[in-house]
């Protein structure tokens, strides 16, 4: 009985929400769009993104409904977490634009989630079965909310780790090239001093006939 109940809960949760988690590189001066289908009006759309690496960790984004109306727009955003109601049936467009960078590629993690807004109606059966079903649904909703919070926390720490690693790599590269430049400068100054001293002693050692 418990296995059957667990299987039913799993299938119900799978039918309740549809989500896609992706990691996409956005080249410099490029625009990339992704799409999500909404089957009926009133569904919830969740949109989360975070720039993992590249430049100042920022990106432009835009969300449009099937009629081409702009629902969300942002410029030079590092990350965002949005939930809104889809009022129209059709294909919703989620675009990232990296026009502010002429050379740097951006790596973006993002989730697009489609889920039904209204809850499933409790069966109108008198007695204990209806009460148990209602309590089970409430437990499922609470569990789903907790899992979503854990997922967002994991994504936050994942983003922080990637940004920290990118900063460390960039700092190491700058230190390396600064050390190379400093070494070349010291060697160049030493050679220049040798040349000046050699030229000075050569000039003072000359003999001129009158």
CSV table of C-alpha atoms in Angstrom, one decimal:
chain,number,residue,atom,x,y,z
A,1,UNK,CA,0.0,0.0,0.0
A,2,UNK,CA,2.8,2.4,0.9
A,3,UNK,CA,4.6,1.7,-2.4
A,4,UNK,CA,1.4,2.4,-4.3
A,5,UNK,CA,0.9,5.7,-2.4
A,6,UNK,CA,4.5,6.8,-3.0
A,7,UNK,CA,4.2,6.0,-6.7
A,8,UNK,CA,0.9,8.0,-6.9
A,9,UNK,CA,2.5,11.0,-5.2
A,10,UNK,CA,5.5,10.9,-7.5
A,11,UNK,CA,3.3,10.8,-10.6
A,12,UNK,CA,1.1,13.5,-9.3
A,13,UNK,CA,4.1,15.8,-8.7
A,14,UNK,CA,5.5,15.0,-12.1
A,15,UNK,CA,2.2,16.0,-13.7
A,16,UNK,CA,2.0,19.1,-11.5
A,17,UNK,CA,5.1,20.8,-12.7
A,18,UNK,CA,7.4,20.8,-15.8
A,19,UNK,CA,10.8,22.3,-15.5
A,20,UNK,CA,14.0,22.5,-17.5
A,21,UNK,CA,17.4,23.4,-16.0
A,22,UNK,CA,20.0,24.5,-18.5
A,23,UNK,CA,23.5,25.9,-18.7
A,24,UNK,CA,24.2,28.0,-21.8
A,25,UNK,CA,27.2,30.0,-23.1
A,26,UNK,CA,26.1,33.4,-24.5
A,27,UNK,CA,28.8,34.6,-27.0
A,28,UNK,CA,29.8,38.3,-27.2
A,29,UNK,CA,27.3,40.4,-29.2
A,30,UNK,CA,24.9,37.5,-29.3
A,31,UNK,CA,21.2,36.9,-28.5
A,32,UNK,CA,19.8,33.5,-27.6
A,33,UNK,CA,16.2,32.6,-26.9
A,34,UNK,CA,14.5,29.7,-25.3
A,35,UNK,CA,10.8,28.7,-25.3
A,36,UNK,CA,8.2,27.2,-23.0
A,37,UNK,CA,4.8,26.0,-24.0
A,38,UNK,CA,1.7,26.8,-21.8
A,39,UNK,CA,-1.3,24.5,-22.3
A,40,UNK,CA,-3.9,26.6,-20.5
A,41,UNK,CA,-4.4,30.1,-19.2
A,42,UNK,CA,-3.7,30.6,-15.5
A,43,UNK,CA,-0.6,28.4,-15.3
A,44,UNK,CA,2.3,29.6,-13.3
A,45,UNK,CA,5.6,30.4,-15.0
A,46,UNK,CA,8.8,30.4,-13.0
A,47,UNK,CA,12.0,31.9,-14.4
A,48,UNK,CA,15.4,31.8,-12.6
A,49,UNK,CA,18.8,32.6,-14.0
A,50,UNK,CA,22.3,33.4,-12.7
A,51,UNK,CA,25.5,34.4,-14.6
A,52,UNK,CA,28.2,32.0,-13.6
A,53,UNK,CA,31.2,33.5,-15.4
A,54,UNK,CA,32.3,36.2,-17.8
A,55,UNK,CA,33.0,39.9,-17.5
A,56,UNK,CA,31.1,41.5,-14.6
A,57,UNK,CA,28.7,38.5,-14.3
A,58,UNK,CA,25.9,40.4,-15.9
A,59,UNK,CA,23.5,39.9,-18.8
A,60,UNK,CA,20.4,41.5,-20.4
A,61,UNK,CA,17.2,39.4,-20.5
A,62,UNK,CA,13.7,39.7,-21.9
A,63,UNK,CA,10.5,37.6,-21.5
A,64,UNK,CA,7.7,37.8,-24.0
A,65,UNK,CA,4.2,36.2,-24.1
A,66,UNK,CA,2.8,34.5,-27.2
A,67,UNK,CA,1.5,37.9,-28.5
A,68,UNK,CA,4.9,39.5,-28.4
A,69,UNK,CA,4.2,41.5,-25.3
A,70,UNK,CA,7.2,42.1,-23.0
A,71,UNK,CA,6.5,40.7,-19.5
A,72,UNK,CA,9.9,41.0,-18.0
A,73,UNK,CA,13.0,43.0,-19.0
A,74,UNK,CA,16.3,43.7,-17.4
A,75,UNK,CA,19.7,45.1,-18.2
A,76,UNK,CA,23.1,44.1,-16.7
A,77,UNK,CA,21.4,41.8,-14.2
A,78,UNK,CA,23.5,39.2,-12.4
A,79,UNK,CA,20.7,36.9,-11.5
A,80,UNK,CA,16.9,36.9,-11.1
A,81,UNK,CA,14.1,34.8,-9.8
A,82,UNK,CA,10.6,35.5,-11.1
A,83,UNK,CA,7.2,33.8,-10.9
A,84,UNK,CA,4.2,35.1,-12.9
A,85,UNK,CA,0.9,33.9,-14.3
A,86,UNK,CA,0.6,33.0,-17.9
A,87,UNK,CA,-2.6,34.6,-19.2
A,88,UNK,CA,-2.4,33.3,-22.7
A,89,UNK,CA,-2.0,29.9,-24.2
A,90,UNK,CA,1.0,29.4,-26.5
A,91,UNK,CA,4.8,29.7,-26.6
A,92,UNK,CA,6.6,32.1,-24.2
A,93,UNK,CA,10.0,33.4,-25.1
A,94,UNK,CA,13.0,33.8,-22.8
A,95,UNK,CA,15.9,35.6,-24.3
A,96,UNK,CA,19.4,36.5,-23.1
A,97,UNK,CA,21.5,39.2,-24.8
A,98,UNK,CA,25.2,39.8,-24.4
A,99,UNK,CA,25.5,43.0,-26.4
A,100,UNK,CA,27.4,44.9,-23.7
A,101,UNK,CA,30.5,42.6,-24.2
A,102,UNK,CA,32.5,42.8,-27.4
A,103,UNK,CA,34.9,39.9,-26.5
A,104,UNK,CA,33.7,38.2,-23.3
A,105,UNK,CA,31.4,35.1,-23.4
A,106,UNK,CA,28.9,34.7,-20.5
A,107,UNK,CA,27.9,31.4,-19.0
A,108,UNK,CA,24.3,31.4,-17.7
A,109,UNK,CA,22.5,28.8,-15.6
A,110,UNK,CA,18.7,29.1,-15.8
A,111,UNK,CA,15.5,27.3,-15.0
A,112,UNK,CA,12.1,27.6,-16.8
A,113,UNK,CA,9.3,26.0,-14.8
A,114,UNK,CA,5.6,25.6,-15.9
A,115,UNK,CA,3.1,24.6,-13.2
A,116,UNK,CA,-0.6,24.7,-12.7
A,117,UNK,CA,-1.8,27.5,-10.5
A,118,UNK,CA,-5.0,26.0,-9.1
A,119,UNK,CA,-4.8,23.1,-6.7
A,120,UNK,CA,-6.5,19.8,-7.5
A,121,UNK,CA,-10.0,19.6,-6.1
A,122,UNK,CA,-10.4,17.4,-3.0
A,123,UNK,CA,-12.7,14.4,-3.8
A,124,UNK,CA,-16.2,15.0,-2.4
A,125,UNK,CA,-16.3,11.8,-0.4
A,126,UNK,CA,-17.5,11.8,3.1
A,127,UNK,CA,-15.5,10.2,5.9
A,128,UNK,CA,-11.9,9.5,6.5
A,129,UNK,CA,-10.7,9.1,2.9
A,130,UNK,CA,-11.4,12.7,2.0
A,131,UNK,CA,-9.6,13.9,5.2
A,132,UNK,CA,-6.6,11.8,4.5
A,133,UNK,CA,-6.4,13.0,0.9
A,134,UNK,CA,-6.6,16.7,2.0
A,135,UNK,CA,-3.9,16.1,4.6
A,136,UNK,CA,-1.7,14.3,2.0
A,137,UNK,CA,-2.1,17.2,-0.5
A,138,UNK,CA,-1.1,19.8,2.2
A,139,UNK,CA,1.9,17.7,3.1
A,140,UNK,CA,2.9,17.5,-0.6
A,141,UNK,CA,2.6,21.3,-1.0
A,142,UNK,CA,4.7,21.9,2.1
A,143,UNK,CA,7.3,19.4,0.9
A,144,UNK,CA,7.3,20.9,-2.6
A,145,UNK,CA,7.9,24.4,-1.1
A,146,UNK,CA,10.7,23.1,1.1
A,147,UNK,CA,12.4,21.4,-1.8
A,148,UNK,CA,12.2,24.5,-3.9
A,149,UNK,CA,13.8,26.5,-1.1
A,150,UNK,CA,16.6,23.9,-0.9
A,151,UNK,CA,17.0,24.0,-4.7
A,152,UNK,CA,17.3,27.8,-4.7
A,153,UNK,CA,19.9,27.7,-1.9
A,154,UNK,CA,21.9,25.1,-3.8
A,155,UNK,CA,21.8,27.3,-6.9
A,156,UNK,CA,22.9,30.3,-4.9
A,157,UNK,CA,25.9,28.5,-3.4
A,158,UNK,CA,26.7,27.0,-6.9
A,159,UNK,CA,26.7,30.5,-8.3
A,160,UNK,CA,28.8,31.9,-5.6
A,161,UNK,CA,31.3,29.1,-6.0
A,162,UNK,CA,31.5,29.6,-9.8
A,163,UNK,CA,31.9,33.4,-9.5
A,164,UNK,CA,34.6,33.0,-6.8
A,165,UNK,CA,36.5,30.5,-8.9
A,166,UNK,CA,36.3,32.8,-12.0
A,167,UNK,CA,37.6,35.7,-9.9
A,168,UNK,CA,40.5,33.6,-8.6
A,169,UNK,CA,41.4,32.5,-12.1
A,170,UNK,CA,41.2,36.1,-13.3
A,171,UNK,CA,43.3,37.3,-10.4
A,172,UNK,CA,45.9,34.6,-11.0
A,173,UNK,CA,46.2,35.5,-14.7
A,174,UNK,CA,46.6,39.2,-13.8
A,175,UNK,CA,49.3,38.4,-11.2
A,176,UNK,CA,51.2,36.2,-13.7
A,177,UNK,CA,51.2,38.8,-16.4
A,178,UNK,CA,52.1,41.6,-13.9
A,179,UNK,CA,55.1,39.4,-12.8
A,180,UNK,CA,56.1,38.9,-16.4
A,181,UNK,CA,55.9,42.6,-17.1
A,182,UNK,CA,57.8,43.4,-13.9
A,183,UNK,CA,60.6,40.9,-14.8
A,184,UNK,CA,60.9,42.3,-18.3
A,185,UNK,CA,61.1,45.8,-17.0
A,186,UNK,CA,63.8,45.0,-14.5
A,187,UNK,CA,65.8,43.2,-17.2
A,188,UNK,CA,65.3,46.0,-19.6
A,189,UNK,CA,66.5,48.6,-17.0
A,190,UNK,CA,69.6,46.5,-16.2
A,191,UNK,CA,70.5,46.3,-19.9
A,192,UNK,CA,69.9,50.0,-20.4
A,193,UNK,CA,72.2,50.8,-17.4
A,194,UNK,CA,74.9,48.6,-18.8
A,195,UNK,CA,74.6,50.4,-22.2
A,196,UNK,CA,74.7,53.8,-20.5
A,197,UNK,CA,77.8,52.9,-18.5
A,198,UNK,CA,79.6,51.4,-21.5
A,199,UNK,CA,78.8,54.4,-23.6
A,200,UNK,CA,80.0,56.8,-20.8
A,201,UNK,CA,83.4,55.0,-20.3
A,202,UNK,CA,83.9,54.7,-24.0
A,203,UNK,CA,83.4,58.4,-24.5
A,204,UNK,CA,85.7,59.4,-21.6
A,205,UNK,CA,88.5,57.1,-22.9
A,206,UNK,CA,88.8,58.6,-26.3
A,207,UNK,CA,91.8,60.6,-27.4
A,208,UNK,CA,91.5,63.5,-29.8
A,209,UNK,CA,94.4,64.9,-31.9
A,210,UNK,CA,94.7,68.7,-32.4
